[in-house]
Short mmCIF file of C-alpha atoms in Angstrom, two decimals:
data_model
loop_
_atom_site.label_atom_id
_atom_site.label_comp_id
_atom_site.label_asym_id
_atom_site.label_seq_id
_atom_site.Cartn_x
_atom_site.Cartn_y
_atom_site.Cartn_z
CA UNK A 1 -60.34 -49.89 19.19
CA UNK A 2 -60.40 -46.13 19.32
CA UNK A 3 -60.42 -44.32 22.61
CA UNK A 4 -62.56 -41.30 23.04
CA UNK A 5 -60.90 -38.08 24.23
CA UNK A 6 -62.77 -38.04 27.56
CA UNK A 7 -61.60 -41.57 28.39
CA UNK A 8 -58.05 -40.62 27.47
CA UNK A 9 -58.14 -37.48 29.63
CA UNK A 10 -59.55 -39.36 32.63
CA UNK A 11 -57.03 -42.19 32.21
CA UNK A 12 -54.10 -39.77 31.95
CA UNK A 13 -55.27 -37.86 35.02
CA UNK A 14 -55.87 -41.08 36.97
CA UNK A 15 -52.45 -42.55 36.22
CA UNK A 16 -50.73 -39.24 36.94
CA UNK A 17 -52.41 -38.79 40.33
CA UNK A 18 -52.13 -42.48 41.26
CA UNK A 19 -48.42 -42.79 40.62
CA UNK A 20 -47.66 -39.31 41.97
CA UNK A 21 -49.32 -40.31 45.24
CA UNK A 22 -47.71 -43.73 45.47
CA UNK A 23 -44.30 -42.30 44.68
CA UNK A 24 -44.70 -39.43 47.15
CA UNK A 25 -45.67 -41.79 49.99
CA UNK A 26 -42.85 -44.25 49.20
CA UNK A 27 -40.38 -41.37 49.07
CA UNK A 28 -41.50 -40.23 52.52
CA UNK A 29 -41.36 -43.71 54.02
CA UNK A 30 -38.19 -45.03 52.40
CA UNK A 31 -36.34 -41.68 52.11
CA UNK A 32 -35.14 -42.75 48.66
CA UNK A 33 -36.20 -40.03 46.24
CA UNK A 34 -35.98 -41.86 42.92
CA UNK A 35 -36.86 -45.45 43.91
CA UNK A 36 -40.15 -45.41 41.99
CA UNK A 37 -38.44 -44.15 38.84
CA UNK A 38 -36.51 -47.43 38.79
CA UNK A 39 -39.46 -49.61 39.81
CA UNK A 40 -41.94 -48.06 37.34
CA UNK A 41 -40.58 -49.78 34.19
CA UNK A 42 -41.10 -53.15 35.90
CA UNK A 43 -44.68 -52.15 36.78
CA UNK A 44 -45.29 -51.03 33.19
CA UNK A 45 -43.96 -54.31 31.79
CA UNK A 46 -46.18 -56.21 34.21
CA UNK A 47 -49.22 -54.19 33.10
CA UNK A 48 -48.39 -54.65 29.41
CA UNK A 49 -47.49 -58.34 29.71
CA UNK A 50 -50.81 -59.47 31.17
CA UNK A 51 -49.09 -62.56 32.55
CA UNK A 52 -48.95 -63.50 36.22
CA UNK A 53 -45.62 -63.05 37.95
CA UNK A 54 -45.47 -66.76 38.70
CA UNK A 55 -45.56 -67.56 34.97
CA UNK A 56 -42.34 -65.62 34.41
CA UNK A 57 -40.64 -68.16 36.68
CA UNK A 58 -42.58 -71.27 35.65
CA UNK A 59 -42.43 -70.77 31.87
CA UNK A 60 -40.14 -67.84 31.08
CA UNK A 61 -39.83 -68.46 27.34
CA UNK A 62 -43.55 -68.30 26.71
CA UNK A 63 -44.11 -65.44 29.17
CA UNK A 64 -41.40 -63.22 27.73
CA UNK A 65 -42.66 -64.02 24.23
CA UNK A 66 -46.13 -62.80 25.21
CA UNK A 67 -44.57 -59.74 26.84
CA UNK A 68 -42.65 -58.93 23.64
CA UNK A 69 -45.75 -59.31 21.46
CA UNK A 70 -47.79 -57.08 23.76
CA UNK A 71 -45.01 -54.49 23.98
CA UNK A 72 -44.66 -54.28 20.21
CA UNK A 73 -48.44 -54.03 19.79
CA UNK A 74 -49.00 -51.23 22.30
CA UNK A 75 -51.07 -48.31 21.04
CA UNK A 76 -50.23 -44.62 21.22
CA UNK A 77 -53.02 -44.15 23.77
CA UNK A 78 -51.39 -46.67 26.11
CA UNK A 79 -48.04 -44.95 25.71
CA UNK A 80 -49.58 -41.58 26.62
CA UNK A 81 -51.38 -43.04 29.65
CA UNK A 82 -48.35 -44.92 30.96
CA UNK A 83 -46.15 -41.90 30.23
CA UNK A 84 -48.38 -39.73 32.40
CA UNK A 85 -47.77 -42.13 35.28
CA UNK A 86 -44.03 -41.76 34.79
CA UNK A 87 -44.37 -37.96 34.71
CA UNK A 88 -46.27 -38.20 38.02
CA UNK A 89 -43.39 -40.18 39.52
CA UNK A 90 -40.80 -37.66 38.32
CA UNK A 91 -42.81 -34.71 39.65
CA UNK A 92 -43.24 -36.45 43.02
CA UNK A 93 -39.47 -36.89 43.22
CA UNK A 94 -38.94 -33.24 42.36
CA UNK A 95 -41.52 -32.21 44.98
CA UNK A 96 -39.81 -34.31 47.66
CA UNK A 97 -36.41 -32.85 46.77
CA UNK A 98 -37.84 -29.32 46.96
CA UNK A 99 -39.46 -29.98 50.34
CA UNK A 100 -36.26 -31.47 51.73
CA UNK A 101 -34.27 -28.51 50.45
CA UNK A 102 -36.81 -26.13 52.02
CA UNK A 103 -36.14 -27.70 55.41
CA UNK A 104 -38.98 -30.15 55.90
CA UNK A 105 -37.26 -32.97 57.75
CA UNK A 106 -40.14 -35.42 57.64
CA UNK A 107 -39.45 -35.79 53.91
#
């Protein structure tokens, strides 16, 4: 299924802004600059897997098999969209570090 360029642009922008905002807020609250950079791969695997978190505990063999199949079958559009979310997280971390270095103590 092909994705039109407008849908791709909107999806990339949405994921970038969404994860930038979530990461920025978590960085302010937890005062751990790169926490979302470590959590994001788990979120991506959960999005790709399309299996409930309970199923990973109840039937791990089947759930991880589905996750592997979905990960191998991911399209380039999905990689670009999920990559834009990761870029948003990295830029939020860099923004927080800059603000802390500039003297803003609330960050």
